[in-house]
mmCIF file of C-alpha atoms in Angstrom:
data_model
loop_
_atom_site.group_PDB
_atom_site.id
_atom_site.type_symbol
_atom_site.label_atom_id
_atom_site.label_comp_id
_atom_site.label_asym_id
_atom_site.label_seq_id
_atom_site.Cartn_x
_atom_site.Cartn_y
_atom_site.Cartn_z
ATOM 1 C CA UNK A 1 -7.722 144.088 -77.767
ATOM 2 C CA UNK A 2 -8.102 147.689 -76.664
ATOM 3 C CA UNK A 3 -10.740 148.028 -73.956
ATOM 4 C CA UNK A 4 -11.033 151.541 -72.614
ATOM 5 C CA UNK A 5 -14.516 150.947 -71.227
ATOM 6 C CA UNK A 6 -15.724 154.184 -72.842
ATOM 7 C CA UNK A 7 -19.432 154.302 -73.589
ATOM 8 C CA UNK A 8 -19.972 158.011 -74.215
ATOM 9 C CA UNK A 9 -23.081 158.818 -76.247
ATOM 10 C CA UNK A 10 -22.040 162.321 -77.359
ATOM 11 C CA UNK A 11 -22.653 162.505 -81.095
ATOM 12 C CA UNK A 12 -20.320 163.890 -83.678
ATOM 13 C CA UNK A 13 -21.219 166.618 -86.153
ATOM 14 C CA UNK A 14 -24.509 165.985 -87.951
ATOM 15 C CA UNK A 15 -22.914 167.371 -91.113
ATOM 16 C CA UNK A 16 -20.770 164.253 -91.571
ATOM 17 C CA UNK A 17 -21.326 161.933 -94.519
ATOM 18 C CA UNK A 18 -21.118 158.182 -93.943
ATOM 19 C CA UNK A 19 -20.444 155.590 -96.631
ATOM 20 C CA UNK A 20 -21.866 152.130 -95.914
ATOM 21 C CA UNK A 21 -20.345 149.340 -97.969
ATOM 22 C CA UNK A 22 -22.596 146.358 -98.468
ATOM 23 C CA UNK A 23 -25.464 148.809 -98.072
ATOM 24 C CA UNK A 24 -28.060 146.253 -99.186
ATOM 25 C CA UNK A 25 -26.734 143.379 -97.035
ATOM 26 C CA UNK A 26 -27.787 142.042 -93.640
ATOM 27 C CA UNK A 27 -25.934 144.550 -91.480
ATOM 28 C CA UNK A 28 -25.426 147.204 -94.140
ATOM 29 C CA UNK A 29 -29.062 147.989 -94.869
ATOM 30 C CA UNK A 30 -29.858 148.071 -91.165
ATOM 31 C CA UNK A 31 -26.970 150.449 -90.579
ATOM 32 C CA UNK A 32 -28.154 152.688 -93.416
ATOM 33 C CA UNK A 33 -31.688 152.798 -92.005
ATOM 34 C CA UNK A 34 -30.512 153.665 -88.484
ATOM 35 C CA UNK A 35 -28.145 156.373 -89.709
ATOM 36 C CA UNK A 36 -30.865 157.995 -91.781
ATOM 37 C CA UNK A 37 -33.249 157.859 -88.844
ATOM 38 C CA UNK A 38 -30.664 159.980 -87.012
ATOM 39 C CA UNK A 39 -30.541 162.438 -89.898
ATOM 40 C CA UNK A 40 -27.025 161.428 -90.942
ATOM 41 C CA UNK A 41 -26.177 161.897 -94.621
ATOM 42 C CA UNK A 42 -25.629 158.301 -95.713
ATOM 43 C CA UNK A 43 -24.545 156.592 -98.922
ATOM 44 C CA UNK A 44 -25.674 152.986 -99.338
ATOM 45 C CA UNK A 45 -23.024 151.437 -101.554
ATOM 46 C CA UNK A 46 -23.156 148.129 -103.390
ATOM 47 C CA UNK A 47 -22.928 146.786 -106.921
ATOM 48 C CA UNK A 48 -26.672 147.314 -107.388
ATOM 49 C CA UNK A 49 -27.250 150.041 -104.804
ATOM 50 C CA UNK A 50 -27.898 153.749 -105.089
ATOM 51 C CA UNK A 51 -24.155 154.436 -104.770
ATOM 52 C CA UNK A 52 -22.310 152.104 -107.171
ATOM 53 C CA UNK A 53 -19.490 150.200 -105.506
ATOM 54 C CA UNK A 54 -17.712 147.066 -106.632
ATOM 55 C CA UNK A 55 -14.745 145.609 -104.771
ATOM 56 C CA UNK A 56 -13.479 144.280 -108.093
ATOM 57 C CA UNK A 57 -13.680 147.680 -109.823
ATOM 58 C CA UNK A 58 -11.490 150.288 -108.158
ATOM 59 C CA UNK A 59 -12.882 152.934 -110.503
ATOM 60 C CA UNK A 60 -16.050 152.879 -108.347
ATOM 61 C CA UNK A 61 -14.167 153.534 -105.111
ATOM 62 C CA UNK A 62 -13.172 157.152 -105.726
ATOM 63 C CA UNK A 63 -16.671 158.445 -106.508
ATOM 64 C CA UNK A 64 -18.165 156.568 -103.554
ATOM 65 C CA UNK A 65 -15.575 158.098 -101.203
ATOM 66 C CA UNK A 66 -15.802 161.679 -102.450
ATOM 67 C CA UNK A 67 -16.717 163.955 -99.539
ATOM 68 C CA UNK A 68 -17.109 161.068 -97.078
ATOM 69 C CA UNK A 69 -16.098 161.455 -93.410
ATOM 70 C CA UNK A 70 -16.667 157.900 -92.131
ATOM 71 C CA UNK A 71 -16.986 154.433 -93.660
ATOM 72 C CA UNK A 72 -18.611 151.201 -92.512
ATOM 73 C CA UNK A 73 -16.550 148.507 -94.218
ATOM 74 C CA UNK A 74 -18.109 145.129 -94.999
ATOM 75 C CA UNK A 75 -15.122 143.346 -96.581
ATOM 76 C CA UNK A 76 -14.917 140.471 -99.002
ATOM 77 C CA UNK A 77 -14.196 136.979 -97.676
ATOM 78 C CA UNK A 78 -11.362 136.556 -100.171
ATOM 79 C CA UNK A 79 -7.605 136.538 -99.777
ATOM 80 C CA UNK A 80 -5.623 138.552 -100.583
ATOM 81 C CA UNK A 81 -8.118 141.099 -99.312
ATOM 82 C CA UNK A 82 -8.762 144.324 -101.250
ATOM 83 C CA UNK A 83 -9.460 146.115 -97.953
ATOM 84 C CA UNK A 84 -5.912 147.471 -97.450
ATOM 85 C CA UNK A 85 -5.991 149.197 -100.850
ATOM 86 C CA UNK A 86 -9.456 150.571 -100.137
ATOM 87 C CA UNK A 87 -8.416 151.863 -96.720
ATOM 88 C CA UNK A 88 -5.423 153.629 -98.260
ATOM 89 C CA UNK A 89 -7.671 155.323 -100.809
ATOM 90 C CA UNK A 90 -10.240 156.220 -98.149
ATOM 91 C CA UNK A 91 -7.619 157.935 -95.995
ATOM 92 C CA UNK A 92 -6.216 159.741 -99.037
ATOM 93 C CA UNK A 93 -9.747 160.932 -99.811
ATOM 94 C CA UNK A 94 -10.103 162.510 -96.360
ATOM 95 C CA UNK A 95 -12.008 159.826 -94.449
ATOM 96 C CA UNK A 96 -11.497 160.306 -90.706
ATOM 97 C CA UNK A 97 -13.241 157.273 -89.203
ATOM 98 C CA UNK A 98 -13.383 153.584 -90.168
ATOM 99 C CA UNK A 99 -15.671 150.928 -88.703
ATOM 100 C CA UNK A 100 -14.855 147.404 -89.857
ATOM 101 C CA UNK A 101 -17.105 144.349 -89.813
ATOM 102 C CA UNK A 102 -14.742 141.499 -88.971
ATOM 103 C CA UNK A 103 -15.613 138.142 -87.388
ATOM 104 C CA UNK A 104 -15.470 136.480 -84.021
ATOM 105 C CA UNK A 105 -12.454 134.248 -83.445
ATOM 106 C CA UNK A 106 -10.270 135.552 -86.270
ATOM 107 C CA UNK A 107 -7.377 136.037 -83.832
ATOM 108 C CA UNK A 108 -7.739 132.553 -82.296
ATOM 109 C CA UNK A 109 -5.576 129.890 -83.981
ATOM 110 C CA UNK A 110 -7.660 126.940 -85.173
ATOM 111 C CA UNK A 111 -10.981 128.666 -84.493
ATOM 112 C CA UNK A 112 -12.230 128.041 -88.036
ATOM 113 C CA UNK A 113 -11.505 125.390 -90.627
ATOM 114 C CA UNK A 114 -8.465 125.450 -92.958
ATOM 115 C CA UNK A 115 -9.893 128.136 -95.284
ATOM 116 C CA UNK A 116 -9.277 130.679 -92.515
ATOM 117 C CA UNK A 117 -5.775 129.538 -91.559
ATOM 118 C CA UNK A 118 -3.841 132.515 -90.248
ATOM 119 C CA UNK A 119 -7.021 134.543 -89.769
ATOM 120 C CA UNK A 120 -7.760 134.815 -93.477
ATOM 121 C CA UNK A 121 -8.973 138.049 -95.051
ATOM 122 C CA UNK A 122 -10.479 139.344 -91.812
ATOM 123 C CA UNK A 123 -7.120 139.806 -90.121
ATOM 124 C CA UNK A 124 -5.762 141.444 -93.275
ATOM 125 C CA UNK A 125 -8.646 143.930 -93.067
ATOM 126 C CA UNK A 126 -8.149 144.482 -89.331
ATOM 127 C CA UNK A 127 -4.457 145.192 -89.836
ATOM 128 C CA UNK A 128 -5.289 147.743 -92.526
ATOM 129 C CA UNK A 129 -7.693 149.769 -90.368
ATOM 130 C CA UNK A 130 -5.468 149.563 -87.286
ATOM 131 C CA UNK A 131 -2.545 151.043 -89.208
ATOM 132 C CA UNK A 132 -4.636 153.573 -91.165
ATOM 133 C CA UNK A 133 -3.739 156.579 -89.027
ATOM 134 C CA UNK A 134 -7.406 157.547 -88.560
ATOM 135 C CA UNK A 135 -9.971 156.654 -85.902
ATOM 136 C CA UNK A 136 -11.102 153.031 -86.126
ATOM 137 C CA UNK A 137 -13.422 150.511 -84.491
ATOM 138 C CA UNK A 138 -13.590 146.776 -85.182
ATOM 139 C CA UNK A 139 -16.742 144.671 -84.807
ATOM 140 C CA UNK A 140 -16.306 140.923 -84.367
ATOM 141 C CA UNK A 141 -19.744 139.321 -84.435
ATOM 142 C CA UNK A 142 -20.418 135.625 -84.203
ATOM 143 C CA UNK A 143 -22.985 133.814 -86.318
ATOM 144 C CA UNK A 144 -25.982 135.957 -87.275
ATOM 145 C CA UNK A 145 -29.473 134.990 -86.112
ATOM 146 C CA UNK A 146 -30.656 136.277 -89.496
ATOM 147 C CA UNK A 147 -29.077 133.308 -91.256
ATOM 148 C CA UNK A 148 -32.275 131.500 -90.249
ATOM 149 C CA UNK A 149 -34.554 134.144 -91.784
ATOM 150 C CA UNK A 150 -32.711 135.542 -94.795
ATOM 151 C CA UNK A 151 -29.546 133.512 -95.223
ATOM 152 C CA UNK A 152 -28.252 130.058 -96.038
ATOM 153 C CA UNK A 153 -30.463 128.362 -93.422
ATOM 154 C CA UNK A 154 -33.736 129.836 -94.701
ATOM 155 C CA UNK A 155 -34.696 127.232 -97.295
ATOM 156 C CA UNK A 156 -34.118 124.426 -94.810
ATOM 157 C CA UNK A 157 -36.243 126.104 -92.158
ATOM 158 C CA UNK A 158 -39.058 126.660 -94.645
ATOM 159 C CA UNK A 159 -38.739 123.132 -95.991
ATOM 160 C CA UNK A 160 -38.937 121.565 -92.534
ATOM 161 C CA UNK A 161 -35.462 120.026 -92.544
ATOM 162 C CA UNK A 162 -32.240 121.913 -91.914
ATOM 163 C CA UNK A 163 -29.240 119.757 -92.766
ATOM 164 C CA UNK A 164 -25.982 121.248 -91.461
ATOM 165 C CA UNK A 165 -22.493 119.916 -90.633
ATOM 166 C CA UNK A 166 -22.682 121.391 -87.133
ATOM 167 C CA UNK A 167 -23.282 118.277 -85.064
ATOM 168 C CA UNK A 168 -24.712 119.049 -81.619
ATOM 169 C CA UNK A 169 -22.667 122.209 -81.145
ATOM 170 C CA UNK A 170 -24.020 125.529 -79.941
ATOM 171 C CA UNK A 171 -23.654 129.215 -80.752
ATOM 172 C CA UNK A 172 -24.675 132.488 -79.113
ATOM 173 C CA UNK A 173 -26.317 133.795 -82.285
ATOM 174 C CA UNK A 174 -26.195 137.588 -82.549
ATOM 175 C CA UNK A 175 -29.004 139.701 -84.003
ATOM 176 C CA UNK A 176 -27.930 141.750 -87.030
ATOM 177 C CA UNK A 177 -29.921 144.647 -85.593
ATOM 178 C CA UNK A 178 -27.510 144.693 -82.642
ATOM 179 C CA UNK A 179 -24.535 144.671 -85.003
ATOM 180 C CA UNK A 180 -26.016 147.626 -86.890
ATOM 181 C CA UNK A 181 -26.703 149.482 -83.652
ATOM 182 C CA UNK A 182 -23.075 149.073 -82.589
ATOM 183 C CA UNK A 183 -21.877 150.147 -86.048
ATOM 184 C CA UNK A 184 -23.998 153.304 -85.892
ATOM 185 C CA UNK A 185 -22.734 154.123 -82.409
ATOM 186 C CA UNK A 186 -19.142 153.729 -83.564
ATOM 187 C CA UNK A 187 -19.775 155.851 -86.667
ATOM 188 C CA UNK A 188 -21.590 158.703 -84.938
ATOM 189 C CA UNK A 189 -20.569 158.819 -81.254
ATOM 190 C CA UNK A 190 -17.451 159.482 -79.233
ATOM 191 C CA UNK A 191 -15.915 156.797 -77.050
ATOM 192 C CA UNK A 192 -15.495 153.948 -79.533
ATOM 193 C CA UNK A 193 -12.125 154.725 -81.101
ATOM 194 C CA UNK A 194 -9.646 151.866 -80.868
ATOM 195 C CA UNK A 195 -12.275 149.448 -79.559
ATOM 196 C CA UNK A 196 -12.659 145.837 -80.668
ATOM 197 C CA UNK A 197 -16.200 144.710 -79.895
ATOM 198 C CA UNK A 198 -16.793 140.961 -79.660
ATOM 199 C CA UNK A 199 -20.518 140.622 -80.397
ATOM 200 C CA UNK A 200 -22.796 137.744 -79.433
ATOM 201 C CA UNK A 201 -26.326 137.073 -78.318
ATOM 202 C CA UNK A 202 -27.191 136.611 -74.604
ATOM 203 C CA UNK A 203 -27.270 132.786 -74.603
ATOM 204 C CA UNK A 204 -26.023 129.795 -76.542
ATOM 205 C CA UNK A 205 -28.369 127.604 -78.562
ATOM 206 C CA UNK A 206 -27.914 124.430 -80.537
ATOM 207 C CA UNK A 207 -29.385 124.469 -84.049
ATOM 208 C CA UNK A 208 -32.272 122.361 -82.726
ATOM 209 C CA UNK A 209 -32.870 124.915 -79.948
ATOM 210 C CA UNK A 210 -32.985 127.756 -82.474
ATOM 211 C CA UNK A 211 -35.500 125.829 -84.561
ATOM 212 C CA UNK A 212 -37.602 125.294 -81.433
ATOM 213 C CA UNK A 213 -37.677 129.061 -80.852
ATOM 214 C CA UNK A 214 -38.816 129.589 -84.436
ATOM 215 C CA UNK A 215 -41.483 126.922 -84.050
ATOM 216 C CA UNK A 216 -42.879 128.697 -80.972
ATOM 217 C CA UNK A 217 -43.773 131.760 -83.072
ATOM 218 C CA UNK A 218 -44.657 130.077 -86.362
ATOM 219 C CA UNK A 219 -46.348 126.871 -85.250
ATOM 220 C CA UNK A 220 -44.269 125.015 -87.834
ATOM 221 C CA UNK A 221 -41.350 122.925 -86.677
ATOM 222 C CA UNK A 222 -38.249 122.225 -88.745
ATOM 223 C CA UNK A 223 -35.817 119.531 -87.643
ATOM 224 C CA UNK A 224 -32.046 119.674 -87.596
ATOM 225 C CA UNK A 225 -30.388 116.850 -89.493
ATOM 226 C CA UNK A 226 -26.620 116.429 -89.051
ATOM 227 C CA UNK A 227 -25.011 116.489 -92.492
ATOM 228 C CA UNK A 228 -21.694 115.350 -93.846
ATOM 229 C CA UNK A 229 -19.459 118.161 -95.020
ATOM 230 C CA UNK A 230 -19.202 116.684 -98.527
ATOM 231 C CA UNK A 231 -22.975 116.525 -98.936
ATOM 232 C CA UNK A 232 -23.427 120.029 -97.593
ATOM 233 C CA UNK A 233 -20.737 121.373 -99.915
ATOM 234 C CA UNK A 234 -22.473 119.769 -102.899
ATOM 235 C CA UNK A 235 -25.778 121.351 -101.877
ATOM 236 C CA UNK A 236 -24.233 124.816 -101.618
ATOM 237 C CA UNK A 237 -22.621 124.462 -105.046
ATOM 238 C CA UNK A 238 -25.952 123.307 -106.465
ATOM 239 C CA UNK A 239 -27.474 126.524 -105.081
ATOM 240 C CA UNK A 240 -24.975 128.572 -107.077
ATOM 241 C CA UNK A 241 -21.975 128.997 -104.785
ATOM 242 C CA UNK A 242 -18.470 128.474 -106.095
ATOM 243 C CA UNK A 243 -16.375 125.666 -104.621
ATOM 244 C CA UNK A 244 -14.278 128.291 -102.804
ATOM 245 C CA UNK A 245 -17.332 130.019 -101.313
ATOM 246 C CA UNK A 246 -18.790 126.679 -100.229
ATOM 247 C CA UNK A 247 -15.529 125.746 -98.511
ATOM 248 C CA UNK A 248 -15.542 129.072 -96.653
ATOM 249 C CA UNK A 249 -19.096 128.490 -95.403
ATOM 250 C CA UNK A 250 -18.296 124.989 -94.194
ATOM 251 C CA UNK A 251 -15.146 126.109 -92.409
ATOM 252 C CA UNK A 252 -17.045 129.049 -90.902
ATOM 253 C CA UNK A 253 -19.489 126.544 -89.360
ATOM 254 C CA UNK A 254 -16.715 124.703 -87.566
ATOM 255 C CA UNK A 255 -16.969 126.976 -84.483
ATOM 256 C CA UNK A 256 -20.638 126.014 -84.151
ATOM 257 C CA UNK A 257 -19.811 122.302 -84.377
ATOM 258 C CA UNK A 258 -17.131 122.687 -81.710
ATOM 259 C CA UNK A 259 -19.225 125.134 -79.607
ATOM 260 C CA UNK A 260 -16.472 127.756 -79.824
ATOM 261 C CA UNK A 261 -19.328 130.152 -80.669
ATOM 262 C CA UNK A 262 -21.172 129.305 -77.452
ATOM 263 C CA UNK A 263 -19.525 131.691 -74.926
ATOM 264 C CA UNK A 264 -21.429 134.937 -74.447
ATOM 265 C CA UNK A 265 -19.366 138.092 -74.994
ATOM 266 C CA UNK A 266 -19.845 141.620 -73.651
ATOM 267 C CA UNK A 267 -19.395 143.711 -76.810
ATOM 268 C CA UNK A 268 -23.007 144.792 -77.225
ATOM 269 C CA UNK A 269 -23.260 145.880 -73.597
ATOM 270 C CA UNK A 270 -19.938 147.736 -73.695
ATOM 271 C CA UNK A 271 -20.855 149.569 -76.880
ATOM 272 C CA UNK A 272 -24.531 150.284 -76.204
ATOM 273 C CA UNK A 273 -24.976 150.048 -72.444
ATOM 274 C CA UNK A 274 -27.662 147.362 -72.764
ATOM 275 C CA UNK A 275 -27.800 143.582 -73.169
ATOM 276 C CA UNK A 276 -27.978 141.988 -76.630
ATOM 277 C CA UNK A 277 -31.327 140.944 -78.087
ATOM 278 C CA UNK A 278 -32.384 137.373 -77.427
ATOM 279 C CA UNK A 279 -32.931 134.875 -80.232
ATOM 280 C CA UNK A 280 -36.568 134.615 -79.176
ATOM 281 C CA UNK A 281 -37.016 138.344 -79.850
ATOM 282 C CA UNK A 282 -35.398 137.960 -83.262
ATOM 283 C CA UNK A 283 -37.668 135.009 -84.097
ATOM 284 C CA UNK A 284 -40.803 136.892 -83.031
ATOM 285 C CA UNK A 285 -39.963 139.917 -85.168
ATOM 286 C CA UNK A 286 -38.874 137.849 -88.165
ATOM 287 C CA UNK A 287 -42.090 135.833 -88.030
ATOM 288 C CA UNK A 288 -44.159 139.032 -87.845
ATOM 289 C CA UNK A 289 -42.325 140.281 -90.933
ATOM 290 C CA UNK A 290 -43.240 137.100 -92.822
ATOM 291 C CA UNK A 291 -39.781 135.525 -92.959
ATOM 292 C CA UNK A 292 -41.141 132.003 -92.778
ATOM 293 C CA UNK A 293 -44.707 132.615 -93.973
#
């Protein structure tokens, strides 16, 4: 990991155009909003977004990249990854800066379950941006706090019973707003080139602890029920996931079960000069926005 310690806040030219892949997703839409608040010309790209982009349709890549100076890449969790081909086209199109959303632990053998053996698609994507020949920054967040408010945990929280194959493990859940803030800094400021930011929240919580924090602001308590992997996989498939996607989710939860996600990292502070947001702050804001109402 390259750690220069640089935290300069000098902005780049306001005339730059930024392409945000996954522009309607958890981190993507937050990144788009923050960039536009800064007055940065921003394209929110997705299959259904204002700028059409489909990882499976390379014909959409060229138009999305036309005239773009920097890209926030939210890659697919599939292998082989299409990211290397996209990076090559981005560089050929004149892109000068790449910020990649990767994942915590991808460079640690055995961190995830077998679906991520060898680092999976994330390391393929990291290798592509590192060797691109243009400025790059890699973000490695742990599990998102927003999975409780707008992700795979939401129905369980609302239903009062969250069944997960995570045992009694813990994770330092990171707020997607912090991830977006780091992405925007890397896209618009000097001092982030060649950095790999490991992103976490400020403390580790078990699933039951996270549900307690949510209960404090909603008055409604959901309970964590340890689930078998087979039962959880069947539930995900019943919700519409493919068998492959379900296997990826289960293997991605392994670091929670083993508490590999528990250590607090310094990426948010290094990138932004402030501590990460606490889960309690996330829960308060999500409740105010009606996430669990």
